[in-house]
PDB file of C-alpha atoms in Angstrom:
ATOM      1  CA  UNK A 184      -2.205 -35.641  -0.208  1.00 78.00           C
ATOM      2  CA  UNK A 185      -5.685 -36.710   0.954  1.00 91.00           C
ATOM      3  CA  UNK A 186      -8.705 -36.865  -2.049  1.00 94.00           C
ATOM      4  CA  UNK A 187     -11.790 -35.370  -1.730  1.00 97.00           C
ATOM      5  CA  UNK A 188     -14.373 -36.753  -4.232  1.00 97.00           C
ATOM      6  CA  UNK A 189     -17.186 -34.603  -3.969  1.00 97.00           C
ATOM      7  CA  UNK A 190     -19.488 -36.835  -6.054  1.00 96.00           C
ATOM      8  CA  UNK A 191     -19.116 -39.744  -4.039  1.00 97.00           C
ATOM      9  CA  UNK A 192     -18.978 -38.157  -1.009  1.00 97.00           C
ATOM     10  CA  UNK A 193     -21.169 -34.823  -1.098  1.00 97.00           C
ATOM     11  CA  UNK A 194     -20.657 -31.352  -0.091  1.00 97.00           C
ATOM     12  CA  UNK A 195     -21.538 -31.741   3.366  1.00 97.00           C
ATOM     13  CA  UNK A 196     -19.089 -34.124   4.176  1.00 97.00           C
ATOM     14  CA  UNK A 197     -16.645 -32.982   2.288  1.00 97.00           C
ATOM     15  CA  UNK A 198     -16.564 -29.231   3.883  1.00 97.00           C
ATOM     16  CA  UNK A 199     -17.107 -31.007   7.482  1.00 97.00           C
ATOM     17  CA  UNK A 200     -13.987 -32.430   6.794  1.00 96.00           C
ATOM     18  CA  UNK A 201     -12.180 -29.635   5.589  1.00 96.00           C
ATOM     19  CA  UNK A 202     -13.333 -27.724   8.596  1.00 96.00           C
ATOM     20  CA  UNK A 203     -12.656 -30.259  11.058  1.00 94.00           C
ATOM     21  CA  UNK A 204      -8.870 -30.898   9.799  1.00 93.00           C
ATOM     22  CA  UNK A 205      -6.167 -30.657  12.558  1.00 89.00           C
ATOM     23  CA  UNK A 206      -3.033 -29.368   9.970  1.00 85.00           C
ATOM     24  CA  UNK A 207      -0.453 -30.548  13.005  1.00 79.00           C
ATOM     25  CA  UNK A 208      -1.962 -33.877  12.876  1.00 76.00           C
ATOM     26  CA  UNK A 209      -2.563 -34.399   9.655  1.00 75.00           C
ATOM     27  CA  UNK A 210      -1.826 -33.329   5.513  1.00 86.00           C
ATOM     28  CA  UNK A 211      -1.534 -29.702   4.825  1.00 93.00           C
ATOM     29  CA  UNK A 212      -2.718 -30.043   1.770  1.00 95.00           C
ATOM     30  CA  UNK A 213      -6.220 -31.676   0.273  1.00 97.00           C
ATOM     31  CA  UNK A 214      -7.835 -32.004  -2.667  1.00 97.00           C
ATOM     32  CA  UNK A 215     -11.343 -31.905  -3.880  1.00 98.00           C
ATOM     33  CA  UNK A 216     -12.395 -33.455  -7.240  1.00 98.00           C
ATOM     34  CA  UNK A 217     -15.619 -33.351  -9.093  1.00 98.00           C
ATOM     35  CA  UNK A 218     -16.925 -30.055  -8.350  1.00 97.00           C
ATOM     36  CA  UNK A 219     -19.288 -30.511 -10.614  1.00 95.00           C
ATOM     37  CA  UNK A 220     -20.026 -26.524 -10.203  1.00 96.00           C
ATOM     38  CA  UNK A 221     -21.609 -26.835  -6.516  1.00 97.00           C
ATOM     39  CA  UNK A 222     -22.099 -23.917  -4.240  1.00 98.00           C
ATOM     40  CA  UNK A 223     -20.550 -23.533  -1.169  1.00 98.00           C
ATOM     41  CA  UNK A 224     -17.396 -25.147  -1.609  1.00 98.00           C
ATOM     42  CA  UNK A 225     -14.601 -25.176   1.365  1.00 98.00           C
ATOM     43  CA  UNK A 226     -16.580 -22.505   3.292  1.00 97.00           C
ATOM     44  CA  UNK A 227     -15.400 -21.228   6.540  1.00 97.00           C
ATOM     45  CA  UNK A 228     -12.050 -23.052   6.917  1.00 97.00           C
ATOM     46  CA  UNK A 229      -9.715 -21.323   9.138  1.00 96.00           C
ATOM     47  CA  UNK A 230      -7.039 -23.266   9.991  1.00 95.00           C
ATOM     48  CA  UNK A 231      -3.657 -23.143   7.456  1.00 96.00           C
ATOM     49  CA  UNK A 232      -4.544 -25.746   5.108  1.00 97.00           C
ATOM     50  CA  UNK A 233      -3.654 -26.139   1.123  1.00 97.00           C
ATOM     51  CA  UNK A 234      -6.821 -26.839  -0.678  1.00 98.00           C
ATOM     52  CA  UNK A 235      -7.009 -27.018  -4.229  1.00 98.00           C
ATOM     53  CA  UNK A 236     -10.295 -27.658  -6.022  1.00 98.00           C
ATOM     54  CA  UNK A 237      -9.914 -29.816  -8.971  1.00 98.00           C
ATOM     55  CA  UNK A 238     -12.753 -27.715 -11.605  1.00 98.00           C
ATOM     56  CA  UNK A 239     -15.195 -25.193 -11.963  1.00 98.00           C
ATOM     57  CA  UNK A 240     -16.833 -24.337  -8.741  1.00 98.00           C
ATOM     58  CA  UNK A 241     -20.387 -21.935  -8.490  1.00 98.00           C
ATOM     59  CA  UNK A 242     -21.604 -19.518  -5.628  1.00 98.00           C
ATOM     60  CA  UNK A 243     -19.672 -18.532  -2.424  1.00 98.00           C
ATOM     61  CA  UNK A 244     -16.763 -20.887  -2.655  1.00 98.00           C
ATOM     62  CA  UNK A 245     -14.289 -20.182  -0.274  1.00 98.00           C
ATOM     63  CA  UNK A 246     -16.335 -17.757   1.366  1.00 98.00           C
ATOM     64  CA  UNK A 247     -15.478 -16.640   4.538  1.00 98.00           C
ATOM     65  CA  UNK A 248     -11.544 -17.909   4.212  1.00 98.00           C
ATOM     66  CA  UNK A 249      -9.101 -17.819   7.217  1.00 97.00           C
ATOM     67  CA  UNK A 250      -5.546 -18.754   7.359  1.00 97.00           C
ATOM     68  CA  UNK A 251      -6.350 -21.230   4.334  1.00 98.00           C
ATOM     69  CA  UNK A 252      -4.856 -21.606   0.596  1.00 98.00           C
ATOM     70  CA  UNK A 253      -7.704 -22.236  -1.490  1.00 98.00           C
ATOM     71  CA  UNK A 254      -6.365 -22.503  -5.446  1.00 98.00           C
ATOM     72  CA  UNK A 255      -9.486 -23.218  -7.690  1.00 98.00           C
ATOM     73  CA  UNK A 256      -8.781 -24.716 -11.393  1.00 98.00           C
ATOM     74  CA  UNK A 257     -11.584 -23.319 -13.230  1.00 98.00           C
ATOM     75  CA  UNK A 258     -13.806 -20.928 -13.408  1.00 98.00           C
ATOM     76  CA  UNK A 259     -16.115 -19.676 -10.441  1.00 98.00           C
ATOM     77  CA  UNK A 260     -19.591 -18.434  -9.882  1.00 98.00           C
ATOM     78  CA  UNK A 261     -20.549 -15.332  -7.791  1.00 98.00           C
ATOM     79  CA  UNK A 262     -19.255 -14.368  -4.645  1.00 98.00           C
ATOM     80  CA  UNK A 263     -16.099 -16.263  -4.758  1.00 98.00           C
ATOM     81  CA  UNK A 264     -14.070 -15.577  -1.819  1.00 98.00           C
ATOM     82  CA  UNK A 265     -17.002 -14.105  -0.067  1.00 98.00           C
ATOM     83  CA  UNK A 266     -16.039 -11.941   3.466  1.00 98.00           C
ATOM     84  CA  UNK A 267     -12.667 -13.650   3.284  1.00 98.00           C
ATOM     85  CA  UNK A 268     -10.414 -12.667   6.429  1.00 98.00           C
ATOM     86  CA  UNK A 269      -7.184 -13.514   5.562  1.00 98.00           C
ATOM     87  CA  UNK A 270      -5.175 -16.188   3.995  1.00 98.00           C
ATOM     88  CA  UNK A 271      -5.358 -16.887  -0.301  1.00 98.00           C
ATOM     89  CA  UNK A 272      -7.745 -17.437  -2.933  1.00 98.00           C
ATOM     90  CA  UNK A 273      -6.989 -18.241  -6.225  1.00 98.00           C
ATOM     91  CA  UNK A 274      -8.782 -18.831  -9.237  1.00 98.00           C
ATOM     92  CA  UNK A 275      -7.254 -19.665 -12.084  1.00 98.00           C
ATOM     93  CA  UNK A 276      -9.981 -18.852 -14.542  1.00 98.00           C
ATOM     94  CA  UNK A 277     -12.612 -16.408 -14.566  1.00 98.00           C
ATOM     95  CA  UNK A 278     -14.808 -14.996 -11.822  1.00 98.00           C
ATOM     96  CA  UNK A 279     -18.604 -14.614 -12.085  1.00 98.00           C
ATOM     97  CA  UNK A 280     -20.184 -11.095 -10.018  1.00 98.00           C
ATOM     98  CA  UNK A 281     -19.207  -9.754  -6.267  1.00 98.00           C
ATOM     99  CA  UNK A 282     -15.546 -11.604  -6.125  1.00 98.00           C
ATOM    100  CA  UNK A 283     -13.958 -10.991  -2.466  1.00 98.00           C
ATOM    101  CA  UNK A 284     -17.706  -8.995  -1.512  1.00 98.00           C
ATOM    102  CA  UNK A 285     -17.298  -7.377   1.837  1.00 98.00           C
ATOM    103  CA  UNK A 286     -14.010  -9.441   2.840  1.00 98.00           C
ATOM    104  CA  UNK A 287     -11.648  -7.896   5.743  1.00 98.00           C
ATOM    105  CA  UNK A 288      -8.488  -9.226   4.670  1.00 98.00           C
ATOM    106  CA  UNK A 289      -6.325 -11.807   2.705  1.00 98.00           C
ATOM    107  CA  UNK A 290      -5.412 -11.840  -1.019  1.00 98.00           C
ATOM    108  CA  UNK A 291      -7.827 -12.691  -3.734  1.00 98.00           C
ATOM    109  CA  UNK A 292      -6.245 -13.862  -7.448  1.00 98.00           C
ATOM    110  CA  UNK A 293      -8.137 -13.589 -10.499  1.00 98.00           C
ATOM    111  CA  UNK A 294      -5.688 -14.916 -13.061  1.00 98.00           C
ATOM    112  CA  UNK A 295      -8.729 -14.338 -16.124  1.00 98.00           C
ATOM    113  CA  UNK A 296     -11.608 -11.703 -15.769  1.00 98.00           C
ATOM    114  CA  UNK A 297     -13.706 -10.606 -13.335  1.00 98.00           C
ATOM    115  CA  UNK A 298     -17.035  -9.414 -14.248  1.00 98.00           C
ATOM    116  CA  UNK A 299     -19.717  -7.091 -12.310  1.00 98.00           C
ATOM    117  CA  UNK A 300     -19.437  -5.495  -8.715  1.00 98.00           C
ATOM    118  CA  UNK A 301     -15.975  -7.410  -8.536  1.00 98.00           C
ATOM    119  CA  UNK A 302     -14.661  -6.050  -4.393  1.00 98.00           C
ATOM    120  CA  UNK A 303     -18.027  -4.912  -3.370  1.00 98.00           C
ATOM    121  CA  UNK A 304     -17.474  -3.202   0.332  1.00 97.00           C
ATOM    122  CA  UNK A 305     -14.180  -4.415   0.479  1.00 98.00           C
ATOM    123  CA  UNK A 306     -13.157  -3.707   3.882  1.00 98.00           C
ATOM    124  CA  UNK A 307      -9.121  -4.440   3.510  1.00 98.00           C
ATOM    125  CA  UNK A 308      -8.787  -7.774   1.126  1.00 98.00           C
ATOM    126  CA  UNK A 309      -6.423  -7.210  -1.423  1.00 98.00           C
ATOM    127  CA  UNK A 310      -7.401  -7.668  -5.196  1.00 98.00           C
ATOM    128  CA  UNK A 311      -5.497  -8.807  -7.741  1.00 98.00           C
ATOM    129  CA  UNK A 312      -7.499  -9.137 -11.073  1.00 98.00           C
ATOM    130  CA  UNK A 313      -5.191 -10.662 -14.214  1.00 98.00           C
ATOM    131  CA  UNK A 314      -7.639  -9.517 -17.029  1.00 98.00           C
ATOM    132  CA  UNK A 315     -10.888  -7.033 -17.201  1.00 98.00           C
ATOM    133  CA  UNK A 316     -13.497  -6.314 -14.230  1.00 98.00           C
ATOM    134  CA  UNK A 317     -16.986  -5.717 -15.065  1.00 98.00           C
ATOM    135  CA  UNK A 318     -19.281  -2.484 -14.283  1.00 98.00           C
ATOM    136  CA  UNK A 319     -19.183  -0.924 -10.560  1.00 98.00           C
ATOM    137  CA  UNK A 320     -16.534  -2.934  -9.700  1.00 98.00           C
ATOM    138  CA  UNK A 321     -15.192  -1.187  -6.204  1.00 98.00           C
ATOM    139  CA  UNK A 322     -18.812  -0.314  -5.505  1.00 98.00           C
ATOM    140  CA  UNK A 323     -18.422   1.080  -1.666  1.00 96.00           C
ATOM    141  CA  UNK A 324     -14.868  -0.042  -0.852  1.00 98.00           C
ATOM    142  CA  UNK A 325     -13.502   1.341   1.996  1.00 97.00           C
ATOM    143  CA  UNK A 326     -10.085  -0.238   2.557  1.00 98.00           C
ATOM    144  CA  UNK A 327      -7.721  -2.808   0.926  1.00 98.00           C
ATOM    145  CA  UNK A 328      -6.119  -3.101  -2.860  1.00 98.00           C
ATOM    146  CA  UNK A 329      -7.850  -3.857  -6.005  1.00 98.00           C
ATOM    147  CA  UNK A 330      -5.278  -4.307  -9.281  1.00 98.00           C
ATOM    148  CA  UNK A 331      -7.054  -5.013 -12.254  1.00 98.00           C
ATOM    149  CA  UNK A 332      -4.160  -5.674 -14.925  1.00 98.00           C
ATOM    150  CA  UNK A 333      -6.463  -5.322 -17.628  1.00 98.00           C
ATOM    151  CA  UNK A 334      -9.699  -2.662 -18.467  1.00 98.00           C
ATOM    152  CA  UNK A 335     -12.623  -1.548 -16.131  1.00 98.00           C
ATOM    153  CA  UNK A 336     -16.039  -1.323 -17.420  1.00 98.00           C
ATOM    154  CA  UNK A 337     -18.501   1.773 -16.119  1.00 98.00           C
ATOM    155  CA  UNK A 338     -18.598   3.527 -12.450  1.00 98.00           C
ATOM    156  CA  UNK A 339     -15.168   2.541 -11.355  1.00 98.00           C
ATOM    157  CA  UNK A 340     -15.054   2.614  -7.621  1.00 98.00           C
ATOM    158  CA  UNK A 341     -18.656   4.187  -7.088  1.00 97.00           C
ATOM    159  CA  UNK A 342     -19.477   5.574  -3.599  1.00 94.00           C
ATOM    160  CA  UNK A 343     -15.228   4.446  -2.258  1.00 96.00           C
ATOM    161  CA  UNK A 344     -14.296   5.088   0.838  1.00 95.00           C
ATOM    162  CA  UNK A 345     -10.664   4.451   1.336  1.00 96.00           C
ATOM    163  CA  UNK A 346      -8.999   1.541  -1.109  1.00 98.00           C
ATOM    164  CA  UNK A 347      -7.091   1.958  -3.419  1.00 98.00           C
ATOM    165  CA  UNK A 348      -7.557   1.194  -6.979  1.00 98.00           C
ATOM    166  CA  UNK A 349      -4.708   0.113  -9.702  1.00 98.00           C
ATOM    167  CA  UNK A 350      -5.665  -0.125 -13.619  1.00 98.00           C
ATOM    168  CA  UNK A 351      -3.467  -0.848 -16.159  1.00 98.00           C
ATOM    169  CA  UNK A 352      -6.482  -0.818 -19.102  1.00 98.00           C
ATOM    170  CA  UNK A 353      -8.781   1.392 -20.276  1.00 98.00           C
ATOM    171  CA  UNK A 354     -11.852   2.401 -17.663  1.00 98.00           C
ATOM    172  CA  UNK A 355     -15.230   2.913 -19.201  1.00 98.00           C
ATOM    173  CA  UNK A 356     -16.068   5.418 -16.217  1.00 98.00           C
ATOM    174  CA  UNK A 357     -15.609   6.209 -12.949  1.00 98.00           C
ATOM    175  CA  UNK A 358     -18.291   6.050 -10.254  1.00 97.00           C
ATOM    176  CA  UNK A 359     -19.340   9.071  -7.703  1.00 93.00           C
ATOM    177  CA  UNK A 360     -16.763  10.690  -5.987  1.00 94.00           C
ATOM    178  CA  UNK A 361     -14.072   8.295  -7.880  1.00 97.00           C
ATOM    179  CA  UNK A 362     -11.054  10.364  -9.026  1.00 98.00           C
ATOM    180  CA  UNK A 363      -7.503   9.452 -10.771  1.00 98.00           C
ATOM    181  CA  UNK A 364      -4.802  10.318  -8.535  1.00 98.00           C
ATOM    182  CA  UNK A 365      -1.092  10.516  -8.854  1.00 97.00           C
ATOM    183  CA  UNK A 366       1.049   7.255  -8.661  1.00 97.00           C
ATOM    184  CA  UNK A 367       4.359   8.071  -6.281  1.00 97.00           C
ATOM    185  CA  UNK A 368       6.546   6.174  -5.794  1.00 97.00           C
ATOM    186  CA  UNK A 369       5.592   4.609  -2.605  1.00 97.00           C
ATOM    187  CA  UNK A 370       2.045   3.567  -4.752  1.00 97.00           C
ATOM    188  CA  UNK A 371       4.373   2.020  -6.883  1.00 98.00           C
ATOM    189  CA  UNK A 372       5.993   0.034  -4.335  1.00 98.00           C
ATOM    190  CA  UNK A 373       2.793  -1.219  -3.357  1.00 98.00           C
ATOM    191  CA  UNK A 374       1.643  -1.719  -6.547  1.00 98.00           C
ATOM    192  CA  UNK A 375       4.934  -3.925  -7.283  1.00 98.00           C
ATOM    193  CA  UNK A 376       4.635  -5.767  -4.150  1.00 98.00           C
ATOM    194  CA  UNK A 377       1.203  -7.177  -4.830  1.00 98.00           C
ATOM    195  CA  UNK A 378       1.857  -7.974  -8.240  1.00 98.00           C
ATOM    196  CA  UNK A 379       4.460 -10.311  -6.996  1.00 98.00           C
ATOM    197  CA  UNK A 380       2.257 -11.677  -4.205  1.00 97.00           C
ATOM    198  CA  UNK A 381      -0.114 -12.733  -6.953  1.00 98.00           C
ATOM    199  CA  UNK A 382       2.545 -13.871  -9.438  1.00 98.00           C
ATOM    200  CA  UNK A 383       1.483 -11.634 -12.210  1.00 97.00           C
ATOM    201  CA  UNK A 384       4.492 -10.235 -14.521  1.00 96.00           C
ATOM    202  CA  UNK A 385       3.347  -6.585 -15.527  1.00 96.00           C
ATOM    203  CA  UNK A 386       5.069  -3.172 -15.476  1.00 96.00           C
ATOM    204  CA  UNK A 387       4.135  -1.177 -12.691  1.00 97.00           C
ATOM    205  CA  UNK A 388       4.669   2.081 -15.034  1.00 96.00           C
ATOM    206  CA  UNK A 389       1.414   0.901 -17.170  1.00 96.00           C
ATOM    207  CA  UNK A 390      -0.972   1.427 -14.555  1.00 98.00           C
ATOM    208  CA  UNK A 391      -2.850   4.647 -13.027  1.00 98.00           C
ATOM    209  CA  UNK A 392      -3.935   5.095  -9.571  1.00 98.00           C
ATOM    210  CA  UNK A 393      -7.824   5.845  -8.431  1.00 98.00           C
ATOM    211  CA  UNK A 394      -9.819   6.867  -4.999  1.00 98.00           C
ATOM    212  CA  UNK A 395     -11.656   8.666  -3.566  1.00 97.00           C
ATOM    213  CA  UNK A 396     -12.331  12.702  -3.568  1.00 94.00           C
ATOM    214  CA  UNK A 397     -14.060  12.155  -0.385  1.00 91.00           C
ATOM    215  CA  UNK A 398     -16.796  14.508  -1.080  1.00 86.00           C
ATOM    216  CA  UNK A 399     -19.232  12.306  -0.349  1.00 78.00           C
ATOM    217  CA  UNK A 400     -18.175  11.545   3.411  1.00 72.00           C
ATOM    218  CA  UNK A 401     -20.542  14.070   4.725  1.00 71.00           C
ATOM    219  CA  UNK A 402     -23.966  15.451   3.297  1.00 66.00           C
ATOM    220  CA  UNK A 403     -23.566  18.881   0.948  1.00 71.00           C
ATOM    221  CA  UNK A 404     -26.425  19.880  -0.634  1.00 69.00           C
ATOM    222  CA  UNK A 405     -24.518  20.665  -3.738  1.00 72.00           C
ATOM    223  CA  UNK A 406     -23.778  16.947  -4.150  1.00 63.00           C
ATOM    224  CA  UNK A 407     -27.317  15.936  -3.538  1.00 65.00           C
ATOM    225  CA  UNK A 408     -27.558  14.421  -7.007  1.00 67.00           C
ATOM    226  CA  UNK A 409     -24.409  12.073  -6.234  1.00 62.00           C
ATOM    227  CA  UNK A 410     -25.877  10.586  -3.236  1.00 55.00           C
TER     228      UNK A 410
END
């Protein structure tokens, strides 16, 4: 398995490399060591590589993911997972504000807590969230999954469009024109099928089902003050 020592060799280089990797060529998988909490780390890869980043890691990393297993041991700083199109992110600790912001596709794992604005404009990633997410967490998310195994904290799923949200915990509140619906059994299916994506053990019964009323998709003066 190649090394990547990003303290001896820098960020620049070391993403290059990642980018530049021919997987039918060359290793699969790669490692990067000495994160040292950098920003940035293995952007933009889209090729099907195994990368696992040895530590905590800070802004963006593995923003804009395609085809690529990224596996952080640590902790990560905002954006993780940023616009990711497909492929895996995992982070193994906690995740700082706006995990998986505005991605299209793929599966994002939070094995701790999430905290603010966690799947902001998520536009079909699926979330799977091991412990708590912070306030406005679904802010404006119009398609995908977000499971959050633990609670929610205030204005759950504000402004949603069309994803669908799964909480086992407690939730502080729930955003504008956020409702609890009813889990059938195809929701439960889903809900299952994720769970074992992400390798999370939890009963499916424990968790409730939210979206959207859809009141908000058009202008009614009557909701003016929820716009």
């Amino acid at each position: 398995m190649p090394q990547l020592d990003l303290k001896t060799q820098g960020l620049r280089l070391i993403n290059s490399t990642l980018q530049n990797a021919t997987p039918d060529t060359e290793s699969r998988d790669w490692t990067v060591s000495n994160p040292m909490g950098q920003h940035a780390i293995a952007c933009g890869l889209d090729k099907e590589l195994n990368v696992t980043v040895d530590g905590n890691v800070g802004f963006y990393c593995a923003g804009m993911n395609q085809k690529a297993d990224v596996t952080i041991k640590g902790h990560a700083g905002v954006g993780v997972a940023e616009n990711m199109m497909s492929g895996t992110v995992r982070v193994t600790g906690n995740a700082s504000q706006a995990a998986g912001a505005t991605a299209h596709g793929g599966l994002l794992v939070i094995e701790g807590d999430a905290s603010s604005r966690c799947g902001i404009s998520m536009k079909g990633v699926d979330i799977v969230v091991g412990g708590s997410v912070g306030h406005m967490s679904g802010f404006m998310a119009q398609m995908g999954h977000m499971v959050i195994c633990g609670d929610a904290g205030e204005a759950l799923g504000d402004s949603i469009y069309e994803a669908i949200l799964y909480v086992a915990g407690t939730v502080e509140s729930l955003g504008a024109d956020c409702i609890e619906k009813p889990m059938t059994p195809e929701h439960e299916e889903t809900l299952k099928a994720l769970l074992t994506r992400a390798g999370i053990d939890k009963d499916v019964s424990s968790f409730r089902r939210y979206g959207s009323a859809r009141k908000l998709y058009n202008f009614n003066v009557d909701h003016a003050g929820e716009y």
